[in-house]
Amino acid sequence: MTVREVWPGAPYPLGATFDGAGTNFSLFSEVAERVDLCLFEDDGTEQRIELLERDAFCWHAYVPTVGPGQRYGYRVHGPWDPAAGHRCDPNKLLLDPYAKAIEGRLAPGPESLSYGAGDEDALVPVDNGATSPASVVTNPYFDWSSERRPDRPLHEWVIYELHVKGFTARHPAIPEELRGTYAGLAHPAAVDHLRDLGVNTVELLPIHQFVHDAHLGEKGLTNYWGYNTIGFFAPHNEYSSRGDRGDQVTEFKAMVRALHEADIEVVLDVVYNHTAEGNHLGPTLSFRGIDNAAYYRLVPDDRRRYFDTTGTGNSLNMAHPQTLQLIMDSLRYWVTEMHVDGFRFDLASTLARQFHEVDRLSAFFDLIHQDPVISQVKLIAEPWDVGEGGYQVGNFPPKWSEWNGEYRDAVRDFWRGEPGTVGELASRLTGSSDLYQSDARHPVASINFVTAHDGFTLRDLVSYNEKHNEANGEGGADGENHNRSWNCGAEGDTDDPAVLACRAAQQRNLLATLLLSQGVPMVLAGDEQGRTQGGNNNAYCQDNEVSWHDWEAADRDLLAFTRRLVQLRRDHPTFRRRRFFQGRPIRGTVDVGWCKPDGTEMDDHNWADDHARSLGLFLNGEGINDVDSRGQVLVDDSFLVLLNAYHEDITWTLPTQWGDRTWTVELATTPTPEPGHGVGAELVVPARSLVVLIDTTPDDPTS
């Protein structure tokens, strides 16, 4: 074993920092009485170095000649006193909370537990060194070449929510050795699909290092989605094609560089609300053994237990400055060193929760908004958790956008023919000003979606009334029961041409509504190709063909339709306004209007009509109350969008109150005859369909 020279080093930065000649190690623990740095040789031999320096509860040392690829961990000696909230266990090799790479996969078993059967408060000295993953020293140097962040304004975003592995695992044009990896997503075949589709932002399901749950492994399943984080700085090693001794970091950076070169931004779905260590019966992997009471929120009158607003067993202690620092350091690292463009915060309410409401003045929000790095990137909240008053849509402060679950519910309900939905739909189509306008936010605060990873795919939404989650091994107890889905007349697979035609139209209706609404649209990866999960609406554990994209079975017609929709949105600022509608004349005419099938405007009685299944939306391209990036007045074509969720065809009289216009069918979700129509003309809008008409009135040569 190599005898190491050890220097005092520095308390900051925390983690393992290579400077070209050696590595500085620093670990925070307020409760520790002694800390051992453990270095591992390639043969598994462990060398322990006691950290003798401590400043502000940071234990540190500098070890010359130690460089990238070195595996390491910590053993923390301190009190084992669960009643007081302390769970130090030097028998456990602990991951560095600041590890930038992690090697290996946790082998489930009793070695990771600090207690034995029969007494959860009694420490059982079992060493886990042979089964625990190891932290890895990484090389911070990377050639970004001429990479440039797209830095696109939010109102121009079209988000594509994807899973790194699932998106690439079965792609025939990606070499087998790259499928399911960061390099696979950077491959020209993957990038070309994104560019051709027209999306300009990818939101990646969790890529922070996560742990596979033991109970899933017992059933032959895995944690596919990755919402079980253990390393907030480390890209998940199983998505690396090059190995996990730090190569995953380089490969991730290369992926970001490739996407930026294609003018595509990268947003990470991040899980800072809890860790993979679970409740008091969970494994000791990192935070629990380093300083349990500092990192986790404990029940005040029973510090053996964790205060859980996530449903995962624990919640991070946002009241502790070190935990806040950990999160902020992690966010800054992903922006400055990994060049990502923003974050979607899983269960974001937990991060800012005081009592039962989201506290807009919480330390978390204060730090975010004051930080010169993080405040400049895109911030998206998932506005719910399982705590009291858990649903918090509309309650986040300025600078934040939110997943708008109310948009999802309204659009689903309208297209499946639920009564009394037109008023709610109108609010959602126009940016949900009722949720966001009061605090000076704009339509971009609303991240609109119809489907997401945690539910039915678009095809399954129109193919199943009930969830079919048998493959998850939970007897159908998991997943959402109230999906607002409609199978169009048959459950699951069918050869009935009428049912298939209905499903095809409904998919187009939902996609068209999404991409033509004000706000920021988010498309679930694969929805543009008719991807199915066989009715599974909770495929969190399905790392297999259930969740992976089947590129060979893609619906080419639906893909072409989606591309056309995205292009229509991109070409016309009418559909992506920065400001809310005013509902009053702008430049002499209204900016938005609503009409009934007879062509007359909607009134209060019409909005309250439970029987209404149709709605017309007038979007005035000459009434955009905004300027472009160069300060020029924005003027666009005007549009008339006719939505018919009724089960029969409806004859529309084209409105006259918004000027003498010639309307031409620009897009329809079902075949629609007679493309050109003047005001007062009649147009048959087929059952369960959407028609977009564009104003093609010739310019007046005298004007």
XYZ file of C-alpha atoms in Angstrom:
703
model
C 0.000 0.000 0.000
C 1.275 3.461 -0.928
C 2.237 5.616 2.047
C 0.593 8.975 1.440
C 1.934 12.380 2.333
C -0.845 14.466 3.883
C -1.030 18.279 4.027
C -3.531 20.368 6.026
C -5.507 21.473 3.000
C -8.439 23.889 3.111
C -12.045 23.700 4.344
C -13.432 25.038 1.087
C -14.469 24.001 -1.453
C -16.223 21.029 0.065
C -15.814 17.691 -1.669
C -12.779 16.406 -3.547
C -11.056 19.103 -5.629
C -8.191 18.180 -7.972
C -5.821 21.064 -8.815
C -3.439 19.299 -11.179
C -0.973 18.131 -8.537
C -3.146 16.641 -5.823
C -6.613 16.664 -4.304
C -8.130 18.621 -1.435
C -10.748 16.740 0.571
C -13.288 18.484 2.804
C -16.343 17.137 4.621
C -18.863 18.958 6.801
C -19.989 17.320 10.030
C -20.962 19.216 13.139
C -21.580 16.093 15.193
C -18.432 14.132 14.248
C -15.760 13.374 16.807
C -13.343 11.963 14.230
C -13.376 11.573 10.443
C -11.391 9.071 8.374
C -10.765 9.618 4.669
C -10.718 6.214 2.978
C -8.722 5.811 -0.256
C -9.032 2.630 -2.332
C -6.482 0.909 -4.508
C -7.545 -0.864 -7.679
C -7.432 -4.202 -5.841
C -9.880 -2.909 -3.232
C -7.315 -2.259 -0.517
C -8.521 0.497 1.795
C -6.187 3.115 3.252
C -7.569 5.298 6.041
C -6.285 8.802 6.650
C -7.515 10.594 9.751
C -8.528 14.170 9.004
C -6.867 16.185 11.750
C -7.822 19.640 10.517
C -11.236 21.089 11.337
C -12.513 24.586 10.589
C -16.168 25.631 10.979
C -17.088 21.934 11.293
C -15.360 21.135 7.980
C -12.845 18.298 8.266
C -10.150 18.555 5.616
C -6.788 17.513 4.190
C -4.790 17.825 0.964
C -3.243 14.662 -0.429
C -0.532 15.217 -3.079
C -0.410 12.927 -6.153
C -4.045 11.843 -5.704
C -5.861 12.612 -8.943
C -8.802 11.803 -11.213
C -10.128 8.274 -10.991
C -9.177 7.851 -7.310
C -11.960 6.097 -5.379
C -12.668 7.332 -1.885
C -15.205 7.578 0.922
C -15.493 8.563 4.572
C -15.993 6.893 7.932
C -17.437 9.219 10.547
C -16.962 8.521 14.252
C -19.523 10.134 16.501
C -22.571 9.497 18.630
C -25.066 6.761 17.889
C -28.066 8.184 19.723
C -31.267 7.890 17.644
C -33.355 9.461 20.400
C -31.300 12.649 19.983
C -31.284 12.380 16.181
C -27.656 11.176 15.868
C -26.823 8.094 13.755
C -23.045 8.037 13.283
C -21.706 4.613 12.362
C -17.984 4.272 11.490
C -18.631 0.759 10.203
C -20.231 2.335 7.159
C -18.274 3.638 4.202
C -20.069 6.877 3.366
C -20.417 8.670 0.057
C -19.207 12.238 -0.092
C -22.274 14.557 -0.351
C -20.167 16.644 -2.750
C -18.907 13.703 -4.839
C -18.829 14.688 -8.508
C -18.779 11.048 -9.636
C -19.764 7.761 -8.043
C -18.532 4.304 -8.979
C -20.581 1.167 -8.563
C -24.127 0.294 -7.653
C -25.430 -0.325 -4.157
C -25.795 -4.029 -3.509
C -28.966 -4.426 -1.449
C -28.507 -6.270 1.808
C -28.181 -5.921 5.569
C -24.640 -4.525 5.249
C -26.039 -1.067 4.547
C -28.204 -1.073 7.696
C -26.851 0.213 10.996
C -29.313 -1.711 13.153
C -30.296 -5.355 13.466
C -33.525 -7.287 13.582
C -35.629 -6.703 16.654
C -34.143 -3.428 17.868
C -34.012 -0.451 15.537
C -32.212 1.684 18.146
C -29.289 -0.713 18.744
C -26.138 -0.218 16.656
C -24.967 -3.399 14.949
C -21.319 -3.126 13.770
C -21.447 -4.526 10.226
C -18.961 -3.180 7.678
C -20.319 -2.302 4.238
C -17.064 -1.486 2.481
C -17.332 -4.379 0.041
C -20.892 -3.574 -1.058
C -20.974 0.228 -0.996
C -20.438 2.468 -4.029
C -17.399 4.725 -3.868
C -16.954 8.422 -4.528
C -14.516 9.273 -7.327
C -12.119 12.196 -7.786
C -12.857 13.847 -11.136
C -10.948 15.924 -13.656
C -12.476 19.426 -13.826
C -10.882 20.235 -17.182
C -12.982 19.944 -20.352
C -12.749 21.443 -23.819
C -16.046 23.249 -24.394
C -14.672 24.502 -27.704
C -16.972 27.171 -29.153
C -20.054 25.976 -27.231
C -22.598 28.733 -26.566
C -25.708 28.629 -24.440
C -28.827 29.191 -26.557
C -30.315 31.386 -23.807
C -33.711 31.420 -25.488
C -36.533 33.474 -23.889
C -39.141 31.365 -22.146
C -42.030 32.315 -24.408
C -40.173 30.693 -27.333
C -39.634 27.409 -25.494
C -41.086 24.087 -26.576
C -40.081 21.565 -23.898
C -39.574 17.862 -24.582
C -39.576 15.744 -21.417
C -37.427 12.666 -21.960
C -35.557 9.869 -20.202
C -31.922 9.542 -21.265
C -32.057 5.764 -21.413
C -35.630 5.258 -22.569
C -35.285 7.695 -25.468
C -32.180 6.031 -26.899
C -32.306 2.386 -25.753
C -33.989 1.051 -28.894
C -33.017 3.613 -31.507
C -31.869 1.639 -34.561
C -29.547 4.379 -35.848
C -27.622 4.717 -32.593
C -24.768 2.198 -32.135
C -25.643 -0.452 -29.566
C -22.789 0.520 -27.266
C -24.167 4.071 -27.024
C -27.837 3.271 -26.534
C -29.209 4.290 -23.155
C -26.360 6.702 -22.477
C -25.466 10.379 -22.506
C -23.432 9.698 -25.651
C -26.524 8.133 -27.219
C -28.531 11.303 -26.622
C -25.679 13.306 -28.154
C -25.652 11.067 -31.256
C -26.698 12.821 -34.503
C -29.684 10.460 -34.903
C -31.136 11.560 -31.550
C -30.294 15.225 -32.060
C -31.768 15.214 -35.574
C -35.082 13.885 -34.262
C -35.273 16.723 -31.745
C -34.392 19.360 -34.334
C -36.742 17.984 -36.968
C -39.557 17.894 -34.423
C -38.839 21.522 -33.608
C -38.445 21.262 -29.841
C -35.778 23.541 -28.453
C -35.510 22.404 -24.829
C -35.072 18.944 -23.345
C -36.115 18.319 -19.769
C -34.205 15.265 -18.583
C -35.711 12.969 -15.995
C -33.344 12.712 -13.004
C -29.702 12.194 -13.902
C -28.303 12.874 -10.423
C -26.810 9.664 -9.044
C -29.649 7.599 -7.621
C -30.161 4.304 -5.825
C -32.256 1.338 -6.884
C -34.732 0.386 -4.180
C -34.107 -3.013 -2.577
C -37.795 -3.958 -2.667
C -37.843 -3.391 -6.438
C -34.751 -5.518 -6.908
C -36.441 -8.378 -5.100
C -39.159 -8.284 -7.771
C -36.720 -8.056 -10.676
C -37.470 -4.356 -11.186
C -35.426 -1.173 -10.888
C -35.895 2.515 -10.116
C -36.238 3.592 -13.745
C -37.298 7.213 -13.300
C -34.510 7.952 -10.832
C -36.367 9.912 -8.137
C -34.161 8.452 -5.397
C -31.092 10.692 -5.343
C -27.947 10.071 -3.337
C -25.442 12.276 -5.226
C -26.454 15.876 -5.975
C -23.284 16.630 -7.957
C -22.776 13.328 -9.760
C -24.298 12.357 -13.129
C -25.814 8.886 -12.820
C -23.123 6.372 -13.710
C -25.370 3.816 -15.419
C -25.998 6.279 -18.261
C -22.301 6.391 -19.144
C -20.922 4.446 -22.104
C -17.313 5.027 -21.023
C -17.270 3.734 -17.443
C -17.864 5.225 -14.020
C -14.436 6.299 -12.788
C -15.200 9.915 -13.661
C -15.826 9.308 -17.355
C -19.557 9.897 -16.816
C -18.788 13.552 -16.089
C -16.926 14.059 -19.355
C -19.626 12.236 -21.293
C -22.384 14.357 -19.758
C -20.541 17.552 -20.649
C -20.089 16.321 -24.222
C -23.834 15.657 -24.418
C -24.663 19.188 -23.267
C -22.170 20.592 -25.760
C -23.764 18.623 -28.619
C -27.276 19.756 -27.698
C -26.204 23.386 -27.371
C -24.547 23.200 -30.774
C -27.964 22.111 -32.092
C -29.512 25.167 -30.347
C -31.291 22.959 -27.806
C -31.326 23.888 -24.121
C -30.953 21.379 -21.296
C -33.087 21.401 -18.156
C -32.566 18.933 -15.322
C -35.385 17.420 -13.287
C -33.763 17.636 -9.850
C -34.725 15.975 -6.575
C -33.524 18.068 -3.648
C -36.484 17.387 -1.398
C -35.297 13.999 -0.085
C -32.550 11.395 -0.440
C -32.328 7.663 -1.072
C -31.689 6.893 2.597
C -35.436 6.720 3.297
C -36.925 6.655 6.791
C -35.364 5.584 10.082
C -35.271 1.998 8.858
C -33.419 2.879 5.667
C -29.763 2.305 4.725
C -26.845 4.400 5.922
C -25.229 5.606 2.703
C -24.102 9.192 3.229
C -25.964 12.031 4.957
C -27.441 9.897 7.738
C -24.040 8.751 8.938
C -22.311 12.122 8.454
C -24.684 14.390 10.370
C -28.245 13.099 10.491
C -29.749 16.008 12.440
C -28.179 18.637 10.190
C -29.222 17.148 6.860
C -32.684 15.788 7.674
C -35.833 17.301 9.083
C -36.695 15.297 12.218
C -39.962 15.058 14.132
C -39.508 17.545 17.017
C -40.979 15.366 19.762
C -39.527 12.094 18.418
C -36.143 12.633 16.804
C -35.911 8.961 15.895
C -38.369 9.688 13.103
C -38.167 11.833 9.996
C -40.633 14.592 9.124
C -41.800 13.427 5.708
C -43.667 15.643 3.214
C -42.424 13.717 0.196
C -43.830 10.234 0.696
C -40.311 8.825 0.459
C -39.439 8.563 4.132
C -37.481 11.772 4.670
C -37.247 15.467 3.831
C -34.077 17.522 3.715
C -33.693 20.043 6.518
C -33.990 23.362 4.697
C -33.665 25.238 7.993
C -30.024 24.212 8.358
C -27.502 26.488 6.616
C -25.285 23.582 5.558
C -28.144 21.828 3.775
C -29.034 25.040 2.000
C -25.397 25.496 1.053
C -25.258 21.956 -0.309
C -28.242 22.596 -2.568
C -26.993 25.987 -3.724
C -23.479 24.679 -4.377
C -24.971 21.816 -6.372
C -27.163 24.094 -8.495
C -24.267 26.441 -9.208
C -22.052 23.497 -10.143
C -24.524 22.215 -12.734
C -24.791 25.678 -14.264
C -21.156 26.790 -14.193
C -19.325 23.500 -14.704
C -21.896 21.322 -16.532
C -23.490 24.201 -18.500
C -27.138 23.228 -18.004
C -29.759 25.893 -18.692
C -32.266 25.406 -15.904
C -33.968 23.136 -13.427
C -37.340 21.566 -12.778
C -37.634 21.024 -9.028
C -39.402 17.828 -8.023
C -41.890 18.405 -5.186
C -40.660 21.981 -4.985
C -43.164 22.886 -2.295
C -41.182 20.780 0.183
C -38.131 22.992 -0.306
C -39.987 26.113 0.776
C -42.535 24.727 3.196
C -43.223 26.346 6.542
C -46.289 25.029 8.290
C -48.619 23.952 5.466
C -48.315 26.715 2.892
C -45.471 27.591 0.598
C -43.589 30.453 2.207
C -42.601 32.904 -0.517
C -40.085 34.442 1.867
C -38.414 31.186 2.812
C -34.658 30.987 2.933
C -34.685 28.790 -0.145
C -36.370 31.408 -2.316
C -34.252 34.175 -0.835
C -31.066 32.369 -1.730
C -32.250 31.464 -5.224
C -33.254 35.012 -6.062
C -30.112 36.569 -4.620
C -27.704 34.181 -6.263
C -25.987 35.771 -9.284
C -25.775 32.418 -11.103
C -28.962 30.526 -10.320
C -31.254 33.537 -10.585
C -30.273 33.842 -14.243
C -31.341 30.359 -15.375
C -34.793 28.890 -15.895
C -36.556 27.737 -12.734
C -39.554 25.400 -12.937
C -41.469 24.116 -9.919
C -43.546 21.002 -9.498
C -46.042 22.760 -7.224
C -47.252 19.877 -5.080
C -46.126 17.427 -2.437
C -47.895 15.118 0.005
C -47.828 17.516 2.934
C -50.830 19.339 4.341
C -52.083 21.794 1.739
C -49.782 20.086 -0.710
C -51.095 21.529 -3.981
C -49.555 24.961 -4.422
C -50.026 25.852 -8.107
C -49.863 29.606 -8.556
C -48.159 30.212 -5.212
C -44.559 30.476 -6.315
C -42.873 33.872 -6.545
C -41.730 35.813 -9.622
C -38.910 34.254 -11.676
C -40.568 30.855 -11.299
C -42.608 28.863 -13.786
C -44.789 25.989 -12.643
C -46.071 22.703 -13.981
C -49.716 23.633 -14.449
C -51.758 20.612 -13.409
C -54.944 22.645 -13.775
C -54.154 23.053 -17.468
C -53.753 19.280 -17.847
C -57.060 18.556 -16.100
C -59.047 21.171 -18.032
C -57.834 20.050 -21.456
C -58.385 16.376 -20.694
C -61.879 17.022 -19.350
C -62.921 19.143 -22.325
C -61.859 16.641 -24.968
C -63.474 13.699 -23.209
C -66.748 15.618 -23.184
C -67.144 16.524 -19.527
C -69.890 19.113 -18.808
C -69.212 22.675 -17.749
C -65.622 22.821 -18.963
C -65.549 25.638 -21.540
C -64.937 28.427 -19.011
C -62.054 26.611 -17.354
C -60.625 25.703 -20.748
C -60.675 29.329 -21.874
C -58.603 30.358 -18.837
C -56.048 27.671 -19.543
C -55.817 28.370 -23.295
C -54.946 31.988 -22.608
C -52.121 31.454 -20.126
C -53.914 30.964 -16.779
C -53.854 34.606 -15.777
C -56.098 33.729 -12.827
C -53.173 31.780 -11.343
C -50.192 33.956 -12.215
C -51.112 37.531 -13.075
C -51.611 38.782 -9.512
C -47.892 38.596 -8.703
C -46.657 40.211 -11.913
C -45.868 36.982 -13.676
C -46.642 36.382 -17.354
C -47.984 33.442 -19.403
C -44.536 31.823 -19.322
C -45.194 31.062 -15.649
C -47.495 28.299 -16.896
C -45.755 25.136 -18.071
C -48.623 23.571 -19.997
C -48.801 19.825 -20.407
C -51.382 17.159 -21.158
C -49.167 14.175 -20.338
C -45.951 13.716 -18.393
C -43.772 10.834 -17.276
C -45.950 10.114 -14.230
C -49.127 9.050 -15.956
C -50.511 7.757 -19.212
C -48.742 8.496 -22.460
C -50.864 10.411 -24.962
C -51.796 7.266 -26.861
C -52.738 5.472 -23.656
C -54.768 8.478 -22.511
C -57.122 7.885 -25.458
C -56.935 4.076 -25.280
C -57.604 3.203 -21.624
C -60.206 4.124 -19.060
C -58.366 2.227 -16.340
C -54.714 1.843 -15.386
C -53.037 -1.476 -16.109
C -50.070 -1.597 -13.746
C -49.876 -5.330 -13.081
C -46.248 -5.436 -14.218
C -45.279 -3.212 -11.271
C -45.968 -6.053 -8.848
C -48.133 -4.018 -6.467
C -51.462 -5.605 -7.269
C -52.663 -2.481 -9.042
C -52.418 -0.393 -5.852
C -49.943 2.051 -7.379
C -50.570 4.856 -9.828
C -53.351 7.401 -10.207
C -56.918 6.080 -10.321
C -58.577 9.238 -11.636
C -56.866 9.861 -14.958
C -59.474 11.853 -16.878
C -58.874 9.447 -19.740
C -61.269 8.038 -22.324
C -60.690 4.906 -24.386
C -62.870 6.023 -27.319
C -65.088 2.952 -27.024
C -62.767 0.013 -26.361
C -60.245 -0.735 -23.616
C -56.729 -1.192 -24.973
C -55.816 -2.783 -28.285
C -58.573 -3.018 -30.888
C -59.081 -3.472 -34.619
C -62.268 -1.402 -34.700
C -61.680 1.268 -37.381
C -64.116 3.738 -35.770
C -62.327 3.497 -32.425
C -58.916 3.836 -34.063
C -60.060 6.893 -36.026
C -61.415 8.467 -32.843
C -58.122 7.840 -31.028
C -56.105 9.318 -33.874
C -58.263 12.464 -33.827
C -58.124 12.779 -30.040
C -54.347 12.598 -30.004
C -54.243 15.396 -32.563
C -56.823 17.418 -30.632
C -54.810 17.237 -27.447
C -51.492 18.042 -29.131
C -52.980 20.940 -31.084
C -54.582 22.414 -27.961
C -51.281 22.134 -26.106
C -49.083 23.685 -28.762
C -51.450 26.532 -29.618
C -52.095 27.636 -26.016
C -50.434 30.634 -24.397
C -47.693 29.643 -21.978
C -44.864 27.153 -22.370
C -45.839 23.786 -23.892
C -44.242 20.563 -22.695
C -44.495 17.453 -24.859
C -43.847 14.045 -23.326
C -41.214 12.239 -25.367
C -42.801 9.703 -27.670
C -46.261 11.270 -27.691
C -45.501 12.638 -31.147
C -45.038 9.037 -32.323
C -47.887 7.331 -30.482
C -45.719 5.685 -27.825
C -47.635 3.300 -25.560
C -46.913 1.773 -22.158
C -49.746 -0.733 -22.504
C -51.927 1.206 -20.084
C -49.287 1.438 -17.342
C -49.634 4.903 -15.807
C -46.830 4.531 -13.263
C -43.884 3.008 -15.112
C -41.359 4.221 -12.542
C -39.900 0.724 -12.181
C -40.101 -0.433 -15.802
C -36.588 -0.202 -17.207
C -37.577 -2.243 -20.236
C -39.695 -2.230 -23.386
C -42.700 -1.000 -21.392
C -41.070 2.437 -21.110
C -38.450 2.510 -23.848
C -39.331 4.172 -27.135
C -40.220 1.743 -29.908
C -38.832 3.646 -32.878
C -39.866 0.974 -35.355
C -43.553 1.264 -34.371
C -43.685 5.064 -34.623
C -46.860 6.681 -35.971
C -45.362 8.627 -38.883
C -48.542 10.555 -39.622
C -48.815 11.762 -36.046
C -45.139 12.733 -36.100
C -45.638 14.803 -39.257
C -48.687 16.473 -37.706
C -46.769 17.357 -34.547
C -43.904 18.824 -36.561
C -46.396 21.003 -38.406
C -47.924 22.176 -35.115
C -44.545 23.103 -33.651
C -43.650 24.955 -36.847
C -46.955 26.858 -36.726
C -46.212 27.966 -33.176
C -42.645 28.904 -34.084
C -43.712 30.959 -37.111
C -46.465 32.926 -35.384
C -45.964 35.041 -32.249
C -49.767 35.103 -31.933
C -49.475 31.705 -30.203
C -46.567 32.607 -27.910
C -47.204 36.019 -26.446
C -45.056 37.365 -23.655
C -47.955 39.214 -22.037
C -51.449 38.269 -20.998
C -54.380 39.272 -23.158
C -55.929 42.600 -22.222
C -59.475 41.792 -23.324
C -59.871 45.288 -24.736
C -59.172 47.089 -28.022
C -55.469 47.327 -28.919
C -54.628 49.399 -32.021
C -58.327 49.701 -32.613
C -59.377 46.083 -32.232
C -59.643 43.448 -29.500
C -56.684 41.147 -28.893
C -58.811 38.091 -28.099
C -62.423 37.075 -28.563
C -64.704 34.119 -27.936
C -67.625 32.937 -30.006
C -70.341 30.277 -30.196
C -71.098 28.091 -33.212
C -73.640 30.652 -34.436
C -70.812 33.197 -34.709
C -71.983 35.447 -31.867
C -69.822 36.289 -28.872
C -69.956 34.299 -25.668
C -71.865 35.835 -22.764
C -72.093 35.007 -19.061
C -74.912 32.549 -19.649
C -72.900 30.712 -22.302
C -69.868 30.375 -20.050
C -72.009 28.772 -17.356
C -73.786 26.385 -19.745
C -73.070 22.800 -18.683
C -74.137 21.555 -22.101
C -71.566 23.565 -24.047
C -69.042 21.353 -25.837
C -67.732 23.809 -28.422
C -65.758 27.016 -28.292
C -64.336 29.468 -30.823
C -61.213 31.480 -30.066
C -60.262 34.589 -32.072
C -56.595 35.603 -31.827
C -55.891 39.015 -33.298
C -52.413 39.221 -34.783
C -52.746 43.007 -34.998
C -53.587 43.218 -31.318
C -50.354 41.904 -29.817
C -49.521 44.316 -27.030
C -45.783 43.774 -27.308
C -42.610 44.431 -29.285
C -39.980 42.065 -30.654
C -36.382 41.693 -29.439
C -35.396 44.821 -31.396
C -38.224 46.958 -30.059
C -40.358 46.793 -33.188
C -44.125 46.520 -32.877
C -45.223 42.898 -33.236
C -47.803 42.245 -35.932
C -48.838 38.778 -37.038
C -51.578 36.949 -38.871
C -54.901 36.572 -37.095
C -56.348 33.151 -36.316
C -59.673 31.581 -35.509
C -59.492 28.322 -33.537
C -62.677 26.225 -33.446
C -62.829 23.448 -30.857
C -65.628 20.877 -31.036
C -65.656 18.216 -28.318
C -69.246 17.224 -29.141
C -69.934 13.725 -30.486
C -71.604 15.135 -33.591
C -70.554 17.491 -36.376
C -71.351 21.156 -35.719
C -71.984 23.767 -38.392
C -70.254 27.026 -37.504
C -71.138 30.455 -38.799
C -67.867 32.335 -39.070
C -68.002 35.503 -36.946
C -68.480 38.949 -38.405
C -67.821 41.124 -35.332
C -64.030 41.073 -35.722
C -63.852 42.533 -39.193
C -64.508 41.615 -42.792
C -62.047 38.752 -43.081
C -61.360 35.837 -45.371
C -60.634 32.698 -43.385
C -58.621 29.769 -44.762
C -58.190 26.430 -43.039
C -54.582 26.249 -41.887
C -54.765 23.033 -39.883
C -57.397 20.495 -38.874
C -57.268 17.397 -36.721
C -59.743 15.554 -38.982
C -60.350 15.995 -42.712
C -62.156 19.311 -43.290
C -63.437 20.292 -46.771
C -63.562 23.703 -48.380
C -60.415 25.442 -47.208
C -61.543 29.050 -47.910
C -64.366 30.896 -46.163
C -65.533 34.478 -45.775
C -67.195 36.036 -42.755
C -70.724 34.828 -42.272
C -69.992 31.652 -44.204
C -70.734 28.266 -42.750
C -68.131 25.649 -41.920
C -68.801 22.125 -40.723
C -66.468 21.238 -37.866
C -66.472 17.437 -37.515
C -67.240 15.732 -34.231
C -64.366 15.760 -31.750
C -62.077 17.883 -33.835
C -60.195 21.154 -33.891
C -59.842 23.517 -36.836
C -57.382 26.398 -37.123
C -58.234 29.109 -39.665
C -55.866 31.876 -40.718
C -56.885 35.317 -41.923
C -55.952 35.532 -45.605
C -57.748 38.795 -46.353
C -55.887 40.574 -49.165
C -54.195 43.803 -48.158
C -56.142 46.925 -49.018
C -54.096 48.679 -51.746
C -55.577 52.039 -50.726
C -54.498 51.795 -47.129
